[in-house]
Amino acid sequence: MQISRTASRVTAAVAVAGATVLAVSVPAFAHVSVQPEGTAAKGGYATVDFKVPNERDNASTTKVEVNLPAEHPLASVMPQPVPGWSVKVTRSKLDKPLTVHGEKIGEAVTKVTWTADGKGIQPGYFQKFPLSLGALPEDTDQLVFKAIQTYSNKEVVRWIEVPQEGQDEPENPAPTLALSAATDDHHGTGAADDDAKGGDKDDAHQEAAAGSDGGTDTTARVLGVVGIVTGVAGVAYGVLAGRRRTA
């Protein structure tokens, strides 16, 4: 009877641990997002990556459209080539011209569209779309980029809802880039200089970032699961050993 009750407790403990492992392993619901490579400082330049996951099991993502904020036009917007995708940059006239380095600019990029040349982003994968941006505005703490994701089955998902402070995240949040305090040199991560030199440094940076995203996350999950299972096994062994000695 004692052994039976002990076995029941061990079984329950293993079940709880298993549920915990599953909870840890289930990925968070993914959205289209934007993150800087390094920092995105006010008044400076930055290279940012729009991360687009495929959230469908029966279709591929074939087109991604990113709209730049009209209230904060950017004088310089340059896409980096993405293998397997063609890119179109749309420019529009500004209601109020920008003054950059003493020169007036009457138009700016308002939209960047990537279209897959082949299968696009297949189920279970994501793709990064880099842009070099600048000069970043100094009168706001964030930039909101409304994005539209099109699938091979003609489904369109609009990531255009602006997150509000103090409220729950909307169902389809727009990618939002947080801006850090202005730096003295106003060059941010030096993205403009890197692009002028051919983008080799950005390519290496992206490859390192991609490896870090995948490898670090996978390693952490594996170590977490192994730690939980090992702990449960140790507890179970200790309980059984103690019961046998008392018997």
JSON list of C-alpha atoms in Angstrom, two decimals:
[
{"chain": "A", "resi": 1, "resn": "MET", "atom": "CA", "xyz": [0.00, 0.00, 0.00]},
{"chain": "A", "resi": 2, "resn": "GLN", "atom": "CA", "xyz": [2.85, 2.38, 0.92]},
{"chain": "A", "resi": 3, "resn": "ILE", "atom": "CA", "xyz": [4.63, 1.70, -2.36]},
{"chain": "A", "resi": 4, "resn": "SER", "atom": "CA", "xyz": [1.38, 2.15, -4.30]},
{"chain": "A", "resi": 5, "resn": "ARG", "atom": "CA", "xyz": [0.74, 5.57, -2.75]},
{"chain": "A", "resi": 6, "resn": "THR", "atom": "CA", "xyz": [4.35, 6.55, -3.38]},
{"chain": "A", "resi": 7, "resn": "ALA", "atom": "CA", "xyz": [4.10, 5.50, -7.00]},
{"chain": "A", "resi": 8, "resn": "SER", "atom": "CA", "xyz": [0.95, 7.56, -7.36]},
{"chain": "A", "resi": 9, "resn": "ARG", "atom": "CA", "xyz": [2.70, 10.63, -5.97]},
{"chain": "A", "resi": 10, "resn": "VAL", "atom": "CA", "xyz": [5.63, 10.10, -8.33]},
{"chain": "A", "resi": 11, "resn": "THR", "atom": "CA", "xyz": [3.28, 9.70, -11.29]},
{"chain": "A", "resi": 12, "resn": "ALA", "atom": "CA", "xyz": [1.50, 12.92, -10.36]},
{"chain": "A", "resi": 13, "resn": "ALA", "atom": "CA", "xyz": [4.82, 14.75, -10.04]},
{"chain": "A", "resi": 14, "resn": "VAL", "atom": "CA", "xyz": [5.94, 13.51, -13.45]},
{"chain": "A", "resi": 15, "resn": "ALA", "atom": "CA", "xyz": [2.62, 14.59, -14.96]},
{"chain": "A", "resi": 16, "resn": "VAL", "atom": "CA", "xyz": [2.98, 18.10, -13.52]},
{"chain": "A", "resi": 17, "resn": "ALA", "atom": "CA", "xyz": [6.56, 18.31, -14.79]},
{"chain": "A", "resi": 18, "resn": "GLY", "atom": "CA", "xyz": [5.44, 17.14, -18.21]},
{"chain": "A", "resi": 19, "resn": "ALA", "atom": "CA", "xyz": [2.78, 19.82, -18.34]},
{"chain": "A", "resi": 20, "resn": "THR", "atom": "CA", "xyz": [5.38, 22.40, -17.35]},
{"chain": "A", "resi": 21, "resn": "VAL", "atom": "CA", "xyz": [7.70, 21.23, -20.12]},
{"chain": "A", "resi": 22, "resn": "LEU", "atom": "CA", "xyz": [4.89, 21.55, -22.66]},
{"chain": "A", "resi": 23, "resn": "ALA", "atom": "CA", "xyz": [4.00, 25.01, -21.42]},
{"chain": "A", "resi": 24, "resn": "VAL", "atom": "CA", "xyz": [7.62, 26.12, -21.70]},
{"chain": "A", "resi": 25, "resn": "SER", "atom": "CA", "xyz": [8.02, 24.56, -25.15]},
{"chain": "A", "resi": 26, "resn": "VAL", "atom": "CA", "xyz": [4.93, 26.13, -26.74]},
{"chain": "A", "resi": 27, "resn": "PRO", "atom": "CA", "xyz": [6.08, 29.24, -28.64]},
{"chain": "A", "resi": 28, "resn": "ALA", "atom": "CA", "xyz": [4.38, 32.58, -28.13]},
{"chain": "A", "resi": 29, "resn": "PHE", "atom": "CA", "xyz": [1.97, 33.69, -30.82]},
{"chain": "A", "resi": 30, "resn": "ALA", "atom": "CA", "xyz": [4.20, 35.41, -33.37]},
{"chain": "A", "resi": 31, "resn": "HIS", "atom": "CA", "xyz": [3.55, 38.77, -34.99]},
{"chain": "A", "resi": 32, "resn": "VAL", "atom": "CA", "xyz": [5.30, 40.87, -37.61]},
{"chain": "A", "resi": 33, "resn": "SER", "atom": "CA", "xyz": [7.81, 42.90, -35.61]},
{"chain": "A", "resi": 34, "resn": "VAL", "atom": "CA", "xyz": [10.71, 45.32, -36.05]},
{"chain": "A", "resi": 35, "resn": "GLN", "atom": "CA", "xyz": [14.00, 45.39, -34.15]},
{"chain": "A", "resi": 36, "resn": "PRO", "atom": "CA", "xyz": [17.16, 47.47, -34.65]},
{"chain": "A", "resi": 37, "resn": "GLU", "atom": "CA", "xyz": [20.57, 45.97, -35.26]},
{"chain": "A", "resi": 38, "resn": "GLY", "atom": "CA", "xyz": [22.26, 47.60, -32.31]},
{"chain": "A", "resi": 39, "resn": "THR", "atom": "CA", "xyz": [20.54, 50.83, -31.28]},
{"chain": "A", "resi": 40, "resn": "ALA", "atom": "CA", "xyz": [18.05, 53.16, -32.93]},
{"chain": "A", "resi": 41, "resn": "ALA", "atom": "CA", "xyz": [18.96, 56.56, -31.49]},
{"chain": "A", "resi": 42, "resn": "LYS", "atom": "CA", "xyz": [16.99, 59.73, -32.05]},
{"chain": "A", "resi": 43, "resn": "GLY", "atom": "CA", "xyz": [18.60, 61.89, -34.72]},
{"chain": "A", "resi": 44, "resn": "GLY", "atom": "CA", "xyz": [20.79, 59.04, -35.96]},
{"chain": "A", "resi": 45, "resn": "TYR", "atom": "CA", "xyz": [20.74, 56.27, -38.53]},
{"chain": "A", "resi": 46, "resn": "ALA", "atom": "CA", "xyz": [19.94, 52.62, -37.89]},
{"chain": "A", "resi": 47, "resn": "THR", "atom": "CA", "xyz": [19.53, 49.31, -39.69]},
{"chain": "A", "resi": 48, "resn": "VAL", "atom": "CA", "xyz": [16.32, 47.62, -38.62]},
{"chain": "A", "resi": 49, "resn": "ASP", "atom": "CA", "xyz": [14.96, 44.15, -39.36]},
{"chain": "A", "resi": 50, "resn": "PHE", "atom": "CA", "xyz": [11.30, 43.47, -40.02]},
{"chain": "A", "resi": 51, "resn": "LYS", "atom": "CA", "xyz": [10.77, 39.90, -38.82]},
{"chain": "A", "resi": 52, "resn": "VAL", "atom": "CA", "xyz": [7.90, 38.17, -40.63]},
{"chain": "A", "resi": 53, "resn": "PRO", "atom": "CA", "xyz": [6.81, 34.72, -39.41]},
{"chain": "A", "resi": 54, "resn": "ASN", "atom": "CA", "xyz": [4.52, 32.44, -41.37]},
{"chain": "A", "resi": 55, "resn": "GLU", "atom": "CA", "xyz": [1.53, 31.73, -39.12]},
{"chain": "A", "resi": 56, "resn": "ARG", "atom": "CA", "xyz": [-0.32, 29.40, -41.50]},
{"chain": "A", "resi": 57, "resn": "ASP", "atom": "CA", "xyz": [0.08, 25.64, -41.96]},
{"chain": "A", "resi": 58, "resn": "ASN", "atom": "CA", "xyz": [-1.37, 25.51, -45.47]},
{"chain": "A", "resi": 59, "resn": "ALA", "atom": "CA", "xyz": [0.00, 28.60, -47.21]},
{"chain": "A", "resi": 60, "resn": "SER", "atom": "CA", "xyz": [3.22, 30.57, -47.72]},
{"chain": "A", "resi": 61, "resn": "THR", "atom": "CA", "xyz": [3.81, 34.29, -47.28]},
{"chain": "A", "resi": 62, "resn": "THR", "atom": "CA", "xyz": [4.37, 35.75, -50.74]},
{"chain": "A", "resi": 63, "resn": "LYS", "atom": "CA", "xyz": [4.27, 39.51, -50.15]},
{"chain": "A", "resi": 64, "resn": "VAL", "atom": "CA", "xyz": [5.14, 41.89, -47.32]},
{"chain": "A", "resi": 65, "resn": "GLU", "atom": "CA", "xyz": [4.28, 45.59, -47.39]},
{"chain": "A", "resi": 66, "resn": "VAL", "atom": "CA", "xyz": [5.66, 48.02, -44.82]},
{"chain": "A", "resi": 67, "resn": "ASN", "atom": "CA", "xyz": [4.25, 51.54, -44.62]},
{"chain": "A", "resi": 68, "resn": "LEU", "atom": "CA", "xyz": [6.50, 54.19, -43.13]},
{"chain": "A", "resi": 69, "resn": "PRO", "atom": "CA", "xyz": [5.01, 56.70, -40.68]},
{"chain": "A", "resi": 70, "resn": "ALA", "atom": "CA", "xyz": [3.69, 59.75, -42.56]},
{"chain": "A", "resi": 71, "resn": "GLU", "atom": "CA", "xyz": [3.86, 61.92, -39.43]},
{"chain": "A", "resi": 72, "resn": "HIS", "atom": "CA", "xyz": [7.62, 61.29, -39.18]},
{"chain": "A", "resi": 73, "resn": "PRO", "atom": "CA", "xyz": [8.99, 61.10, -42.76]},
{"chain": "A", "resi": 74, "resn": "LEU", "atom": "CA", "xyz": [12.52, 59.75, -43.17]},
{"chain": "A", "resi": 75, "resn": "ALA", "atom": "CA", "xyz": [14.94, 61.30, -45.64]},
{"chain": "A", "resi": 76, "resn": "SER", "atom": "CA", "xyz": [16.92, 58.09, -46.18]},
{"chain": "A", "resi": 77, "resn": "VAL", "atom": "CA", "xyz": [15.34, 54.64, -46.56]},
{"chain": "A", "resi": 78, "resn": "MET", "atom": "CA", "xyz": [17.41, 51.91, -48.22]},
{"chain": "A", "resi": 79, "resn": "PRO", "atom": "CA", "xyz": [16.45, 48.22, -48.42]},
{"chain": "A", "resi": 80, "resn": "GLN", "atom": "CA", "xyz": [19.04, 45.47, -48.34]},
{"chain": "A", "resi": 81, "resn": "PRO", "atom": "CA", "xyz": [18.61, 42.78, -51.03]},
{"chain": "A", "resi": 82, "resn": "VAL", "atom": "CA", "xyz": [16.90, 39.62, -49.74]},
{"chain": "A", "resi": 83, "resn": "PRO", "atom": "CA", "xyz": [17.58, 36.44, -51.75]},
{"chain": "A", "resi": 84, "resn": "GLY", "atom": "CA", "xyz": [14.40, 35.12, -53.37]},
{"chain": "A", "resi": 85, "resn": "TRP", "atom": "CA", "xyz": [12.56, 38.43, -53.06]},
{"chain": "A", "resi": 86, "resn": "SER", "atom": "CA", "xyz": [12.16, 41.50, -55.27]},
{"chain": "A", "resi": 87, "resn": "VAL", "atom": "CA", "xyz": [11.70, 44.89, -53.60]},
{"chain": "A", "resi": 88, "resn": "LYS", "atom": "CA", "xyz": [9.82, 48.02, -54.63]},
{"chain": "A", "resi": 89, "resn": "VAL", "atom": "CA", "xyz": [10.36, 51.39, -52.94]},
{"chain": "A", "resi": 90, "resn": "THR", "atom": "CA", "xyz": [7.47, 53.86, -53.20]},
{"chain": "A", "resi": 91, "resn": "ARG", "atom": "CA", "xyz": [8.17, 57.57, -52.81]},
{"chain": "A", "resi": 92, "resn": "SER", "atom": "CA", "xyz": [5.60, 60.32, -52.29]},
{"chain": "A", "resi": 93, "resn": "LYS", "atom": "CA", "xyz": [5.62, 64.10, -52.14]},
{"chain": "A", "resi": 94, "resn": "LEU", "atom": "CA", "xyz": [5.69, 65.61, -48.68]},
{"chain": "A", "resi": 95, "resn": "ASP", "atom": "CA", "xyz": [3.17, 68.18, -47.52]},
{"chain": "A", "resi": 96, "resn": "LYS", "atom": "CA", "xyz": [6.00, 69.83, -45.62]},
{"chain": "A", "resi": 97, "resn": "PRO", "atom": "CA", "xyz": [9.53, 69.46, -47.08]},
{"chain": "A", "resi": 98, "resn": "LEU", "atom": "CA", "xyz": [12.33, 68.16, -44.87]},
{"chain": "A", "resi": 99, "resn": "THR", "atom": "CA", "xyz": [15.57, 70.01, -44.31]},
{"chain": "A", "resi": 100, "resn": "VAL", "atom": "CA", "xyz": [18.55, 67.66, -44.12]},
{"chain": "A", "resi": 101, "resn": "HIS", "atom": "CA", "xyz": [22.14, 68.96, -43.96]},
{"chain": "A", "resi": 102, "resn": "GLY", "atom": "CA", "xyz": [20.92, 72.33, -45.18]},
{"chain": "A", "resi": 103, "resn": "GLU", "atom": "CA", "xyz": [19.07, 70.90, -48.18]},
{"chain": "A", "resi": 104, "resn": "LYS", "atom": "CA", "xyz": [15.30, 70.74, -48.62]},
{"chain": "A", "resi": 105, "resn": "ILE", "atom": "CA", "xyz": [13.81, 67.37, -49.53]},
{"chain": "A", "resi": 106, "resn": "GLY", "atom": "CA", "xyz": [10.35, 67.44, -51.08]},
{"chain": "A", "resi": 107, "resn": "GLU", "atom": "CA", "xyz": [9.64, 63.69, -51.16]},
{"chain": "A", "resi": 108, "resn": "ALA", "atom": "CA", "xyz": [10.32, 60.63, -49.03]},
{"chain": "A", "resi": 109, "resn": "VAL", "atom": "CA", "xyz": [9.82, 56.88, -49.05]},
{"chain": "A", "resi": 110, "resn": "THR", "atom": "CA", "xyz": [6.33, 56.04, -47.82]},
{"chain": "A", "resi": 111, "resn": "LYS", "atom": "CA", "xyz": [6.18, 52.31, -48.54]},
{"chain": "A", "resi": 112, "resn": "VAL", "atom": "CA", "xyz": [8.48, 49.35, -49.15]},
{"chain": "A", "resi": 113, "resn": "THR", "atom": "CA", "xyz": [7.06, 46.16, -50.69]},
{"chain": "A", "resi": 114, "resn": "TRP", "atom": "CA", "xyz": [8.80, 42.79, -50.92]},
{"chain": "A", "resi": 115, "resn": "THR", "atom": "CA", "xyz": [7.39, 40.18, -53.32]},
{"chain": "A", "resi": 116, "resn": "ALA", "atom": "CA", "xyz": [8.56, 36.56, -53.39]},
{"chain": "A", "resi": 117, "resn": "ASP", "atom": "CA", "xyz": [10.16, 35.36, -56.61]},
{"chain": "A", "resi": 118, "resn": "GLY", "atom": "CA", "xyz": [9.56, 31.76, -55.61]},
{"chain": "A", "resi": 119, "resn": "LYS", "atom": "CA", "xyz": [7.74, 29.99, -52.76]},
{"chain": "A", "resi": 120, "resn": "GLY", "atom": "CA", "xyz": [8.18, 32.77, -50.23]},
{"chain": "A", "resi": 121, "resn": "ILE", "atom": "CA", "xyz": [8.11, 32.12, -46.49]},
{"chain": "A", "resi": 122, "resn": "GLN", "atom": "CA", "xyz": [6.89, 28.56, -46.07]},
{"chain": "A", "resi": 123, "resn": "PRO", "atom": "CA", "xyz": [5.02, 27.17, -43.02]},
{"chain": "A", "resi": 124, "resn": "GLY", "atom": "CA", "xyz": [7.26, 26.86, -39.97]},
{"chain": "A", "resi": 125, "resn": "TYR", "atom": "CA", "xyz": [9.72, 29.54, -41.11]},
{"chain": "A", "resi": 126, "resn": "PHE", "atom": "CA", "xyz": [10.29, 33.29, -40.82]},
{"chain": "A", "resi": 127, "resn": "GLN", "atom": "CA", "xyz": [12.18, 35.87, -42.84]},
{"chain": "A", "resi": 128, "resn": "LYS", "atom": "CA", "xyz": [13.96, 39.12, -41.97]},
{"chain": "A", "resi": 129, "resn": "PHE", "atom": "CA", "xyz": [13.67, 42.16, -44.22]},
{"chain": "A", "resi": 130, "resn": "PRO", "atom": "CA", "xyz": [16.36, 44.80, -43.42]},
{"chain": "A", "resi": 131, "resn": "LEU", "atom": "CA", "xyz": [16.04, 48.54, -43.97]},
{"chain": "A", "resi": 132, "resn": "SER", "atom": "CA", "xyz": [18.54, 51.31, -43.34]},
{"chain": "A", "resi": 133, "resn": "LEU", "atom": "CA", "xyz": [16.66, 54.32, -41.90]},
{"chain": "A", "resi": 134, "resn": "GLY", "atom": "CA", "xyz": [17.59, 57.89, -41.05]},
{"chain": "A", "resi": 135, "resn": "ALA", "atom": "CA", "xyz": [17.72, 60.40, -39.83]},
{"chain": "A", "resi": 136, "resn": "LEU", "atom": "CA", "xyz": [15.43, 59.15, -37.05]},
{"chain": "A", "resi": 137, "resn": "PRO", "atom": "CA", "xyz": [13.13, 61.80, -35.57]},
{"chain": "A", "resi": 138, "resn": "GLU", "atom": "CA", "xyz": [14.05, 63.48, -32.30]},
{"chain": "A", "resi": 139, "resn": "ASP", "atom": "CA", "xyz": [10.52, 64.46, -31.23]},
{"chain": "A", "resi": 140, "resn": "THR", "atom": "CA", "xyz": [9.08, 61.00, -30.57]},
{"chain": "A", "resi": 141, "resn": "ASP", "atom": "CA", "xyz": [9.97, 57.89, -28.58]},
{"chain": "A", "resi": 142, "resn": "GLN", "atom": "CA", "xyz": [8.78, 55.39, -31.16]},
{"chain": "A", "resi": 143, "resn": "LEU", "atom": "CA", "xyz": [7.94, 54.83, -34.81]},
{"chain": "A", "resi": 144, "resn": "VAL", "atom": "CA", "xyz": [4.94, 52.76, -35.88]},
{"chain": "A", "resi": 145, "resn": "PHE", "atom": "CA", "xyz": [5.15, 50.87, -39.18]},
{"chain": "A", "resi": 146, "resn": "LYS", "atom": "CA", "xyz": [1.86, 49.46, -40.43]},
{"chain": "A", "resi": 147, "resn": "ALA", "atom": "CA", "xyz": [2.47, 46.20, -42.29]},
{"chain": "A", "resi": 148, "resn": "ILE", "atom": "CA", "xyz": [0.39, 44.01, -44.60]},
{"chain": "A", "resi": 149, "resn": "GLN", "atom": "CA", "xyz": [1.17, 40.31, -45.03]},
{"chain": "A", "resi": 150, "resn": "THR", "atom": "CA", "xyz": [-0.19, 38.39, -48.03]},
{"chain": "A", "resi": 151, "resn": "TYR", "atom": "CA", "xyz": [-0.34, 34.60, -48.27]},
{"chain": "A", "resi": 152, "resn": "SER", "atom": "CA", "xyz": [-0.28, 32.31, -51.31]},
{"chain": "A", "resi": 153, "resn": "ASN", "atom": "CA", "xyz": [-3.97, 31.48, -50.76]},
{"chain": "A", "resi": 154, "resn": "LYS", "atom": "CA", "xyz": [-4.79, 35.22, -51.19]},
{"chain": "A", "resi": 155, "resn": "GLU", "atom": "CA", "xyz": [-5.38, 35.73, -47.45]},
{"chain": "A", "resi": 156, "resn": "VAL", "atom": "CA", "xyz": [-4.32, 39.18, -46.26]},
{"chain": "A", "resi": 157, "resn": "VAL", "atom": "CA", "xyz": [-3.37, 39.96, -42.65]},
{"chain": "A", "resi": 158, "resn": "ARG", "atom": "CA", "xyz": [-3.17, 43.64, -41.71]},
{"chain": "A", "resi": 159, "resn": "TRP", "atom": "CA", "xyz": [-0.75, 44.40, -38.89]},
{"chain": "A", "resi": 160, "resn": "ILE", "atom": "CA", "xyz": [-2.01, 47.95, -38.44]},
{"chain": "A", "resi": 161, "resn": "GLU", "atom": "CA", "xyz": [-3.40, 48.26, -34.90]},
{"chain": "A", "resi": 162, "resn": "VAL", "atom": "CA", "xyz": [-1.36, 50.74, -32.85]},
{"chain": "A", "resi": 163, "resn": "PRO", "atom": "CA", "xyz": [-0.53, 49.43, -29.34]},
{"chain": "A", "resi": 164, "resn": "GLN", "atom": "CA", "xyz": [-1.69, 51.76, -26.57]},
{"chain": "A", "resi": 165, "resn": "GLU", "atom": "CA", "xyz": [0.20, 52.19, -23.30]},
{"chain": "A", "resi": 166, "resn": "GLY", "atom": "CA", "xyz": [-1.61, 50.58, -20.36]},
{"chain": "A", "resi": 167, "resn": "GLN", "atom": "CA", "xyz": [-3.84, 48.45, -22.60]},
{"chain": "A", "resi": 168, "resn": "ASP", "atom": "CA", "xyz": [-3.66, 44.84, -23.73]},
{"chain": "A", "resi": 169, "resn": "GLU", "atom": "CA", "xyz": [-1.83, 44.16, -26.96]},
{"chain": "A", "resi": 170, "resn": "PRO", "atom": "CA", "xyz": [-4.23, 44.29, -29.92]},
{"chain": "A", "resi": 171, "resn": "GLU", "atom": "CA", "xyz": [-4.90, 41.21, -32.02]},
{"chain": "A", "resi": 172, "resn": "ASN", "atom": "CA", "xyz": [-2.94, 42.52, -35.02]},
{"chain": "A", "resi": 173, "resn": "PRO", "atom": "CA", "xyz": [-0.38, 44.99, -33.59]},
{"chain": "A", "resi": 174, "resn": "ALA", "atom": "CA", "xyz": [1.62, 47.18, -35.95]},
{"chain": "A", "resi": 175, "resn": "PRO", "atom": "CA", "xyz": [5.42, 46.77, -35.75]},
{"chain": "A", "resi": 176, "resn": "THR", "atom": "CA", "xyz": [6.74, 49.44, -33.38]},
{"chain": "A", "resi": 177, "resn": "LEU", "atom": "CA", "xyz": [10.35, 50.63, -33.17]},
{"chain": "A", "resi": 178, "resn": "ALA", "atom": "CA", "xyz": [11.44, 52.11, -29.83]},
{"chain": "A", "resi": 179, "resn": "LEU", "atom": "CA", "xyz": [13.92, 54.98, -30.13]},
{"chain": "A", "resi": 180, "resn": "SER", "atom": "CA", "xyz": [16.71, 55.51, -27.62]},
{"chain": "A", "resi": 181, "resn": "ALA", "atom": "CA", "xyz": [18.15, 58.84, -26.46]},
{"chain": "A", "resi": 182, "resn": "ALA", "atom": "CA", "xyz": [20.08, 60.85, -29.02]},
{"chain": "A", "resi": 183, "resn": "THR", "atom": "CA", "xyz": [23.83, 60.26, -29.25]},
{"chain": "A", "resi": 184, "resn": "ASP", "atom": "CA", "xyz": [26.49, 62.95, -29.61]},
{"chain": "A", "resi": 185, "resn": "ASP", "atom": "CA", "xyz": [27.58, 61.90, -33.10]},
{"chain": "A", "resi": 186, "resn": "HIS", "atom": "CA", "xyz": [24.01, 61.42, -34.41]},
{"chain": "A", "resi": 187, "resn": "HIS", "atom": "CA", "xyz": [25.10, 58.47, -36.51]},
{"chain": "A", "resi": 188, "resn": "GLY", "atom": "CA", "xyz": [23.41, 55.67, -34.54]},
{"chain": "A", "resi": 189, "resn": "THR", "atom": "CA", "xyz": [24.88, 52.32, -35.55]},
{"chain": "A", "resi": 190, "resn": "GLY", "atom": "CA", "xyz": [26.68, 53.80, -38.55]},
{"chain": "A", "resi": 191, "resn": "ALA", "atom": "CA", "xyz": [24.30, 52.08, -40.96]},
{"chain": "A", "resi": 192, "resn": "ALA", "atom": "CA", "xyz": [24.72, 54.77, -43.62]},
{"chain": "A", "resi": 193, "resn": "ASP", "atom": "CA", "xyz": [28.52, 54.35, -43.65]},
{"chain": "A", "resi": 194, "resn": "ASP", "atom": "CA", "xyz": [28.24, 50.57, -43.84]},
{"chain": "A", "resi": 195, "resn": "ASP", "atom": "CA", "xyz": [25.80, 50.76, -46.75]},
{"chain": "A", "resi": 196, "resn": "ALA", "atom": "CA", "xyz": [28.15, 53.11, -48.61]},
{"chain": "A", "resi": 197, "resn": "LYS", "atom": "CA", "xyz": [30.93, 50.54, -48.27]},
{"chain": "A", "resi": 198, "resn": "GLY", "atom": "CA", "xyz": [28.87, 47.78, -49.80]},
{"chain": "A", "resi": 199, "resn": "GLY", "atom": "CA", "xyz": [26.97, 46.41, -46.85]},
{"chain": "A", "resi": 200, "resn": "ASP", "atom": "CA", "xyz": [29.52, 43.66, -46.07]},
{"chain": "A", "resi": 201, "resn": "LYS", "atom": "CA", "xyz": [29.46, 44.49, -42.37]},
{"chain": "A", "resi": 202, "resn": "ASP", "atom": "CA", "xyz": [25.65, 44.43, -42.32]},
{"chain": "A", "resi": 203, "resn": "ASP", "atom": "CA", "xyz": [25.65, 41.02, -44.03]},
{"chain": "A", "resi": 204, "resn": "ALA", "atom": "CA", "xyz": [27.98, 39.57, -41.40]},
{"chain": "A", "resi": 205, "resn": "HIS", "atom": "CA", "xyz": [25.98, 41.25, -38.62]},
{"chain": "A", "resi": 206, "resn": "GLN", "atom": "CA", "xyz": [22.74, 39.77, -39.95]},
{"chain": "A", "resi": 207, "resn": "GLU", "atom": "CA", "xyz": [24.18, 36.28, -40.23]},
{"chain": "A", "resi": 208, "resn": "ALA", "atom": "CA", "xyz": [25.47, 36.50, -36.66]},
{"chain": "A", "resi": 209, "resn": "ALA", "atom": "CA", "xyz": [22.13, 37.82, -35.44]},
{"chain": "A", "resi": 210, "resn": "ALA", "atom": "CA", "xyz": [20.22, 35.07, -37.24]},
{"chain": "A", "resi": 211, "resn": "GLY", "atom": "CA", "xyz": [22.48, 32.39, -35.76]},
{"chain": "A", "resi": 212, "resn": "SER", "atom": "CA", "xyz": [22.11, 33.91, -32.32]},
{"chain": "A", "resi": 213, "resn": "ASP", "atom": "CA", "xyz": [18.29, 34.02, -32.58]},
{"chain": "A", "resi": 214, "resn": "GLY", "atom": "CA", "xyz": [17.99, 30.37, -33.54]},
{"chain": "A", "resi": 215, "resn": "GLY", "atom": "CA", "xyz": [20.89, 28.78, -31.65]},
{"chain": "A", "resi": 216, "resn": "THR", "atom": "CA", "xyz": [20.48, 30.60, -28.36]},
{"chain": "A", "resi": 217, "resn": "ASP", "atom": "CA", "xyz": [16.73, 30.01, -28.14]},
{"chain": "A", "resi": 218, "resn": "THR", "atom": "CA", "xyz": [17.05, 26.34, -29.04]},
{"chain": "A", "resi": 219, "resn": "THR", "atom": "CA", "xyz": [19.87, 25.74, -26.57]},
{"chain": "A", "resi": 220, "resn": "ALA", "atom": "CA", "xyz": [17.97, 27.46, -23.78]},
{"chain": "A", "resi": 221, "resn": "ARG", "atom": "CA", "xyz": [14.86, 25.36, -24.37]},
{"chain": "A", "resi": 222, "resn": "VAL", "atom": "CA", "xyz": [16.82, 22.12, -24.50]},
{"chain": "A", "resi": 223, "resn": "LEU", "atom": "CA", "xyz": [18.72, 22.92, -21.29]},
{"chain": "A", "resi": 224, "resn": "GLY", "atom": "CA", "xyz": [15.46, 23.93, -19.58]},
{"chain": "A", "resi": 225, "resn": "VAL", "atom": "CA", "xyz": [13.72, 20.68, -20.52]},
{"chain": "A", "resi": 226, "resn": "VAL", "atom": "CA", "xyz": [16.72, 18.57, -19.50]},
{"chain": "A", "resi": 227, "resn": "GLY", "atom": "CA", "xyz": [16.90, 20.37, -16.15]},
{"chain": "A", "resi": 228, "resn": "ILE", "atom": "CA", "xyz": [13.21, 19.81, -15.38]},
{"chain": "A", "resi": 229, "resn": "VAL", "atom": "CA", "xyz": [13.29, 16.14, -16.33]},
{"chain": "A", "resi": 230, "resn": "THR", "atom": "CA", "xyz": [16.49, 15.56, -14.34]},
{"chain": "A", "resi": 231, "resn": "GLY", "atom": "CA", "xyz": [14.99, 17.26, -11.28]},
{"chain": "A", "resi": 232, "resn": "VAL", "atom": "CA", "xyz": [11.82, 15.19, -11.44]},
{"chain": "A", "resi": 233, "resn": "ALA", "atom": "CA", "xyz": [13.81, 11.99, -11.81]},
{"chain": "A", "resi": 234, "resn": "GLY", "atom": "CA", "xyz": [15.94, 12.89, -8.79]},
{"chain": "A", "resi": 235, "resn": "VAL", "atom": "CA", "xyz": [12.90, 13.60, -6.63]},
{"chain": "A", "resi": 236, "resn": "ALA", "atom": "CA", "xyz": [11.26, 10.36, -7.67]},
{"chain": "A", "resi": 237, "resn": "TYR", "atom": "CA", "xyz": [14.40, 8.35, -6.91]},
{"chain": "A", "resi": 238, "resn": "GLY", "atom": "CA", "xyz": [14.78, 9.98, -3.50]},
{"chain": "A", "resi": 239, "resn": "VAL", "atom": "CA", "xyz": [11.16, 9.30, -2.53]},
{"chain": "A", "resi": 240, "resn": "LEU", "atom": "CA", "xyz": [11.32, 5.64, -3.57]},
{"chain": "A", "resi": 241, "resn": "ALA", "atom": "CA", "xyz": [14.67, 5.13, -1.87]},
{"chain": "A", "resi": 242, "resn": "GLY", "atom": "CA", "xyz": [13.36, 6.66, 1.35]},
{"chain": "A", "resi": 243, "resn": "ARG", "atom": "CA", "xyz": [10.26, 4.46, 1.33]},
{"chain": "A", "resi": 244, "resn": "ARG", "atom": "CA", "xyz": [12.29, 1.30, 0.80]},
{"chain": "A", "resi": 245, "resn": "ARG", "atom": "CA", "xyz": [14.56, 2.15, 3.77]},
{"chain": "A", "resi": 246, "resn": "THR", "atom": "CA", "xyz": [11.58, 2.77, 6.09]},
{"chain": "A", "resi": 247, "resn": "ALA", "atom": "CA", "xyz": [9.93, -0.44, 4.92]}
]
